[in-house]
PDB file of C-alpha atoms in Angstrom:
ATOM      1  CA  MET A   1       0.000   0.000   0.000  1.00  0.00           C
ATOM      2  CA  LYS A   2       2.850   2.337   0.805  1.00  0.00           C
ATOM      3  CA  LYS A   3       4.332   1.642  -2.615  1.00  0.00           C
ATOM      4  CA  LEU A   4       0.994   2.568  -4.248  1.00  0.00           C
ATOM      5  CA  ASN A   5       0.908   5.902  -2.345  1.00  0.00           C
ATOM      6  CA  LEU A   6       4.374   6.756  -3.628  1.00  0.00           C
ATOM      7  CA  LEU A   7       3.256   6.080  -7.197  1.00  0.00           C
ATOM      8  CA  MET A   8       0.116   8.198  -6.766  1.00  0.00           C
ATOM      9  CA  ARG A   9       1.986  11.158  -5.275  1.00  0.00           C
ATOM     10  CA  PRO A  10       3.349  12.591  -8.596  1.00  0.00           C
ATOM     11  CA  SER A  11      -0.103  12.419 -10.174  1.00  0.00           C
ATOM     12  CA  ARG A  12      -1.638  14.153  -7.099  1.00  0.00           C
ATOM     13  CA  ILE A  13       0.943  16.916  -7.348  1.00  0.00           C
ATOM     14  CA  LEU A  14       0.234  17.345 -11.061  1.00  0.00           C
ATOM     15  CA  PHE A  15      -3.527  17.347 -10.425  1.00  0.00           C
ATOM     16  CA  SER A  16      -3.146  19.928  -7.630  1.00  0.00           C
ATOM     17  CA  PHE A  17      -0.976  22.126  -9.819  1.00  0.00           C
ATOM     18  CA  LEU A  18      -3.510  22.030 -12.666  1.00  0.00           C
ATOM     19  CA  MET A  19      -6.427  22.814 -10.334  1.00  0.00           C
ATOM     20  CA  LEU A  20      -4.512  25.694  -8.779  1.00  0.00           C
ATOM     21  CA  ASN A  21      -3.867  27.160 -12.254  1.00  0.00           C
ATOM     22  CA  LEU A  22      -7.537  26.881 -13.121  1.00  0.00           C
ATOM     23  CA  PHE A  23      -8.498  29.090 -10.202  1.00  0.00           C
ATOM     24  CA  PHE A  24      -5.783  31.683 -10.636  1.00  0.00           C
ATOM     25  CA  VAL A  25      -5.606  31.992 -14.420  1.00  0.00           C
ATOM     26  CA  MET A  26      -8.085  34.647 -15.424  1.00  0.00           C
ATOM     27  CA  PRO A  27      -9.278  34.891 -18.983  1.00  0.00           C
ATOM     28  CA  THR A  28      -8.203  38.049 -20.741  1.00  0.00           C
ATOM     29  CA  TRP A  29     -10.297  39.801 -23.344  1.00  0.00           C
ATOM     30  CA  GLY A  30      -8.998  42.220 -25.926  1.00  0.00           C
ATOM     31  CA  ALA A  31     -10.417  45.682 -26.125  1.00  0.00           C
ATOM     32  CA  ASP A  32     -13.215  46.283 -28.609  1.00  0.00           C
ATOM     33  CA  ASN A  33     -10.908  46.622 -31.582  1.00  0.00           C
ATOM     34  CA  MET A  34     -12.962  45.099 -34.363  1.00  0.00           C
ATOM     35  CA  ARG A  35     -15.971  46.720 -35.952  1.00  0.00           C
ATOM     36  CA  PHE A  36     -18.108  45.554 -38.846  1.00  0.00           C
ATOM     37  CA  HIS A  37     -20.192  47.785 -41.060  1.00  0.00           C
ATOM     38  CA  GLY A  38     -22.443  47.001 -43.968  1.00  0.00           C
ATOM     39  CA  ALA A  39     -25.624  47.882 -45.733  1.00  0.00           C
ATOM     40  CA  LEU A  40     -28.360  45.749 -47.170  1.00  0.00           C
ATOM     41  CA  VAL A  41     -29.874  47.299 -50.245  1.00  0.00           C
ATOM     42  CA  ALA A  42     -32.416  46.400 -52.875  1.00  0.00           C
ATOM     43  CA  GLU A  43     -30.989  46.585 -56.389  1.00  0.00           C
ATOM     44  CA  PRO A  44     -33.426  47.373 -59.198  1.00  0.00           C
ATOM     45  CA  CYS A  45     -32.010  44.682 -61.518  1.00  0.00           C
ATOM     46  CA  THR A  46     -30.197  41.365 -61.411  1.00  0.00           C
ATOM     47  CA  ILE A  47     -27.289  40.528 -63.692  1.00  0.00           C
ATOM     48  CA  ARG A  48     -28.263  37.566 -65.844  1.00  0.00           C
ATOM     49  CA  PRO A  49     -26.420  34.420 -64.710  1.00  0.00           C
ATOM     50  CA  GLY A  50     -23.307  34.052 -66.820  1.00  0.00           C
ATOM     51  CA  ASP A  51     -22.914  37.780 -67.450  1.00  0.00           C
ATOM     52  CA  GLU A  52     -21.189  38.471 -64.140  1.00  0.00           C
ATOM     53  CA  ALA A  53     -17.927  37.108 -65.611  1.00  0.00           C
ATOM     54  CA  ILE A  54     -17.523  37.822 -69.323  1.00  0.00           C
ATOM     55  CA  THR A  55     -14.636  36.372 -71.296  1.00  0.00           C
ATOM     56  CA  MET A  56     -13.886  38.072 -74.576  1.00  0.00           C
ATOM     57  CA  SER A  57     -11.542  36.595 -77.141  1.00  0.00           C
ATOM     58  CA  PHE A  58     -10.306  38.824 -79.914  1.00  0.00           C
ATOM     59  CA  ASP A  59      -9.780  37.337 -83.345  1.00  0.00           C
ATOM     60  CA  PRO A  60      -6.086  37.239 -84.174  1.00  0.00           C
ATOM     61  CA  VAL A  61      -4.903  40.834 -84.241  1.00  0.00           C
ATOM     62  CA  VAL A  62      -2.544  41.560 -87.119  1.00  0.00           C
ATOM     63  CA  ASP A  63       0.174  44.022 -86.135  1.00  0.00           C
ATOM     64  CA  LYS A  64       0.094  45.593 -89.630  1.00  0.00           C
ATOM     65  CA  LEU A  65      -3.502  46.642 -88.934  1.00  0.00           C
ATOM     66  CA  ILE A  66      -2.445  48.347 -85.685  1.00  0.00           C
ATOM     67  CA  TYR A  67       0.413  50.138 -87.484  1.00  0.00           C
ATOM     68  CA  SER A  68      -1.893  51.433 -90.220  1.00  0.00           C
ATOM     69  CA  ARG A  69      -5.100  52.140 -88.260  1.00  0.00           C
ATOM     70  CA  GLN A  70      -3.814  52.448 -84.667  1.00  0.00           C
ATOM     71  CA  ARG A  71      -6.571  50.101 -83.419  1.00  0.00           C
ATOM     72  CA  THR A  72      -8.891  47.248 -84.266  1.00  0.00           C
ATOM     73  CA  LEU A  73     -12.597  47.537 -84.852  1.00  0.00           C
ATOM     74  CA  GLY A  74     -14.609  47.176 -81.661  1.00  0.00           C
ATOM     75  CA  LYS A  75     -15.951  43.737 -80.776  1.00  0.00           C
ATOM     76  CA  GLN A  76     -19.394  43.884 -79.182  1.00  0.00           C
ATOM     77  CA  PHE A  77     -20.266  42.375 -75.813  1.00  0.00           C
ATOM     78  CA  GLU A  78     -23.413  42.656 -73.736  1.00  0.00           C
ATOM     79  CA  ILE A  79     -24.410  42.729 -70.089  1.00  0.00           C
ATOM     80  CA  HIS A  80     -27.999  41.632 -69.565  1.00  0.00           C
ATOM     81  CA  LEU A  81     -29.992  43.026 -66.653  1.00  0.00           C
ATOM     82  CA  VAL A  82     -33.088  41.005 -65.750  1.00  0.00           C
ATOM     83  CA  ASP A  83     -35.959  41.215 -63.277  1.00  0.00           C
ATOM     84  CA  CYS A  84     -35.701  45.008 -63.252  1.00  0.00           C
ATOM     85  CA  ASP A  85     -38.053  46.863 -60.927  1.00  0.00           C
ATOM     86  CA  ILE A  86     -37.829  50.533 -61.869  1.00  0.00           C
ATOM     87  CA  THR A  87     -39.637  51.598 -58.708  1.00  0.00           C
ATOM     88  CA  LEU A  88     -36.264  50.962 -56.986  1.00  0.00           C
ATOM     89  CA  GLY A  89     -34.305  52.978 -59.559  1.00  0.00           C
ATOM     90  CA  ASN A  90     -34.728  53.682 -63.248  1.00  0.00           C
ATOM     91  CA  ILE A  91     -31.253  54.924 -64.185  1.00  0.00           C
ATOM     92  CA  VAL A  92     -28.000  52.957 -64.325  1.00  0.00           C
ATOM     93  CA  THR A  93     -24.379  53.840 -65.038  1.00  0.00           C
ATOM     94  CA  ILE A  94     -21.517  51.431 -65.552  1.00  0.00           C
ATOM     95  CA  LYS A  95     -17.892  51.909 -64.554  1.00  0.00           C
ATOM     96  CA  PHE A  96     -14.962  49.663 -65.424  1.00  0.00           C
ATOM     97  CA  THR A  97     -11.881  49.414 -63.223  1.00  0.00           C
ATOM     98  CA  GLY A  98      -8.589  47.672 -63.874  1.00  0.00           C
ATOM     99  CA  ASN A  99      -4.904  48.304 -64.490  1.00  0.00           C
ATOM    100  CA  ASN A 100      -4.526  51.456 -66.570  1.00  0.00           C
ATOM    101  CA  ASN A 101      -2.101  51.429 -69.477  1.00  0.00           C
ATOM    102  CA  PRO A 102       0.227  54.360 -68.610  1.00  0.00           C
ATOM    103  CA  LYS A 103       0.847  55.109 -72.305  1.00  0.00           C
ATOM    104  CA  LEU A 104      -2.849  54.953 -73.224  1.00  0.00           C
ATOM    105  CA  PRO A 105      -4.764  56.679 -70.409  1.00  0.00           C
ATOM    106  CA  GLY A 106      -8.223  55.220 -69.898  1.00  0.00           C
ATOM    107  CA  LEU A 107      -7.358  51.908 -71.563  1.00  0.00           C
ATOM    108  CA  LEU A 108      -6.558  48.604 -69.889  1.00  0.00           C
ATOM    109  CA  ALA A 109      -2.962  47.478 -69.629  1.00  0.00           C
ATOM    110  CA  VAL A 110      -2.311  43.999 -70.989  1.00  0.00           C
ATOM    111  CA  SER A 111      -0.399  41.269 -69.176  1.00  0.00           C
ATOM    112  CA  ASP A 112       2.908  42.061 -70.906  1.00  0.00           C
ATOM    113  CA  PRO A 113       3.700  45.786 -70.552  1.00  0.00           C
ATOM    114  CA  ASP A 114       6.256  45.542 -73.394  1.00  0.00           C
ATOM    115  CA  MET A 115       3.622  44.390 -75.893  1.00  0.00           C
ATOM    116  CA  GLY A 116       2.824  47.969 -76.947  1.00  0.00           C
ATOM    117  CA  VAL A 117      -0.974  47.695 -76.895  1.00  0.00           C
ATOM    118  CA  GLY A 118      -3.898  48.362 -74.596  1.00  0.00           C
ATOM    119  CA  ILE A 119      -7.574  47.401 -74.537  1.00  0.00           C
ATOM    120  CA  GLY A 120     -10.246  50.055 -74.829  1.00  0.00           C
ATOM    121  CA  ILE A 121     -13.964  49.930 -74.050  1.00  0.00           C
ATOM    122  CA  GLU A 122     -16.391  52.076 -75.995  1.00  0.00           C
ATOM    123  CA  THR A 123     -20.092  52.619 -76.556  1.00  0.00           C
ATOM    124  CA  LEU A 124     -21.787  51.353 -79.703  1.00  0.00           C
ATOM    125  CA  ALA A 125     -21.509  54.937 -81.009  1.00  0.00           C
ATOM    126  CA  GLY A 126     -17.715  54.699 -80.680  1.00  0.00           C
ATOM    127  CA  ASN A 127     -17.310  56.936 -77.618  1.00  0.00           C
ATOM    128  CA  LEU A 128     -14.520  55.868 -75.275  1.00  0.00           C
ATOM    129  CA  LEU A 129     -15.602  54.672 -71.834  1.00  0.00           C
ATOM    130  CA  PRO A 130     -12.374  55.349 -69.883  1.00  0.00           C
ATOM    131  CA  LEU A 131     -11.413  53.183 -66.932  1.00  0.00           C
ATOM    132  CA  ASP A 132     -12.458  54.540 -63.538  1.00  0.00           C
ATOM    133  CA  GLN A 133     -15.102  56.840 -65.049  1.00  0.00           C
ATOM    134  CA  SER A 134     -18.836  56.248 -65.047  1.00  0.00           C
ATOM    135  CA  SER A 135     -20.727  56.011 -68.302  1.00  0.00           C
ATOM    136  CA  ASP A 136     -23.528  58.326 -69.280  1.00  0.00           C
ATOM    137  CA  GLU A 137     -26.802  57.553 -67.567  1.00  0.00           C
ATOM    138  CA  MET A 138     -28.959  54.877 -69.176  1.00  0.00           C
ATOM    139  CA  ILE A 139     -32.718  54.716 -68.610  1.00  0.00           C
ATOM    140  CA  LEU A 140     -33.989  51.338 -67.420  1.00  0.00           C
ATOM    141  CA  SER A 141     -37.274  49.747 -68.368  1.00  0.00           C
ATOM    142  CA  ASN A 142     -39.178  47.119 -66.388  1.00  0.00           C
ATOM    143  CA  ASN A 143     -38.141  43.473 -66.696  1.00  0.00           C
ATOM    144  CA  SER A 144     -35.012  43.207 -68.861  1.00  0.00           C
ATOM    145  CA  ASN A 145     -32.399  45.583 -70.246  1.00  0.00           C
ATOM    146  CA  THR A 146     -29.192  45.135 -72.206  1.00  0.00           C
ATOM    147  CA  ILE A 147     -26.017  47.196 -71.915  1.00  0.00           C
ATOM    148  CA  SER A 148     -24.160  46.853 -75.219  1.00  0.00           C
ATOM    149  CA  LEU A 149     -20.521  47.924 -75.460  1.00  0.00           C
ATOM    150  CA  LYS A 150     -17.474  47.179 -77.577  1.00  0.00           C
ATOM    151  CA  ALA A 151     -13.863  46.346 -76.754  1.00  0.00           C
ATOM    152  CA  TYR A 152     -10.893  46.944 -79.038  1.00  0.00           C
ATOM    153  CA  VAL A 153      -7.105  46.660 -79.136  1.00  0.00           C
ATOM    154  CA  GLN A 154      -5.137  49.873 -79.634  1.00  0.00           C
ATOM    155  CA  GLY A 155      -1.429  50.400 -80.201  1.00  0.00           C
ATOM    156  CA  GLU A 156       0.625  52.680 -77.993  1.00  0.00           C
ATOM    157  CA  PRO A 157       1.842  55.782 -79.900  1.00  0.00           C
ATOM    158  CA  ASP A 158       5.559  55.027 -79.388  1.00  0.00           C
ATOM    159  CA  ALA A 159       5.129  51.358 -80.295  1.00  0.00           C
ATOM    160  CA  ILE A 160       3.381  52.374 -83.516  1.00  0.00           C
ATOM    161  CA  SER A 161       5.905  55.056 -84.520  1.00  0.00           C
ATOM    162  CA  GLN A 162       8.895  52.834 -83.696  1.00  0.00           C
ATOM    163  CA  ARG A 163       7.167  49.690 -85.024  1.00  0.00           C
ATOM    164  CA  THR A 164       7.877  47.773 -81.814  1.00  0.00           C
ATOM    165  CA  ILE A 165       4.539  46.082 -81.171  1.00  0.00           C
ATOM    166  CA  LYS A 166       5.358  42.684 -79.750  1.00  0.00           C
ATOM    167  CA  ARG A 167       3.550  39.654 -81.145  1.00  0.00           C
ATOM    168  CA  GLY A 168       2.081  37.014 -78.869  1.00  0.00           C
ATOM    169  CA  GLU A 169      -0.829  36.298 -76.591  1.00  0.00           C
ATOM    170  CA  PHE A 170      -2.116  38.892 -74.169  1.00  0.00           C
ATOM    171  CA  ASN A 171      -4.830  39.226 -71.566  1.00  0.00           C
ATOM    172  CA  ALA A 172      -6.283  41.834 -69.274  1.00  0.00           C
ATOM    173  CA  VAL A 173      -8.892  41.900 -66.525  1.00  0.00           C
ATOM    174  CA  ALA A 174     -11.466  44.585 -65.808  1.00  0.00           C
ATOM    175  CA  THR A 175     -14.237  44.732 -63.231  1.00  0.00           C
ATOM    176  CA  PHE A 176     -17.533  46.438 -63.931  1.00  0.00           C
ATOM    177  CA  ASN A 177     -19.693  48.160 -61.351  1.00  0.00           C
ATOM    178  CA  LEU A 178     -23.314  49.170 -61.877  1.00  0.00           C
ATOM    179  CA  GLN A 179     -24.667  52.214 -60.062  1.00  0.00           C
ATOM    180  CA  TYR A 180     -28.427  52.668 -59.898  1.00  0.00           C
ATOM    181  CA  TYR A 181     -30.318  55.914 -59.294  1.00  0.00           C
TER     182      TYR A 181
END
């Protein structure tokens, strides 16, 4: 029995130590240093499924065309707005954001900055829709609406004059934001 007590003693000491720590260790709480803000809103329209991420592939762009005309013809794309309730707002503007081409202000930079081209977005009438600027206001109608725009490839002035447009694949990413009024 005495031998059993000697074996139990270390476990009693450990148990006592743990219990003592439980009573004397106080939980600590950080100051209120995290705040969350948000807003729930009702949007007048819904973007048609599939239109929230648009992939546009340009036909092969011939550098001779860029040298002679500075840019390609615009290729049309559309953003479809469905389930529109104009009692919540009947005007919309669109704004595109992305990496600006420093040599072509308002146009998207492509993945290779040495390529010598940028991507522009324009209205069907051919008016530039510069990055980071809202479009003209568009009037919405009930149910469904379509925003039709065009994208094009344009050569940088120096790359055209020095004939240094680089051939190869390119890509760019833009994000569009709809603002309702």
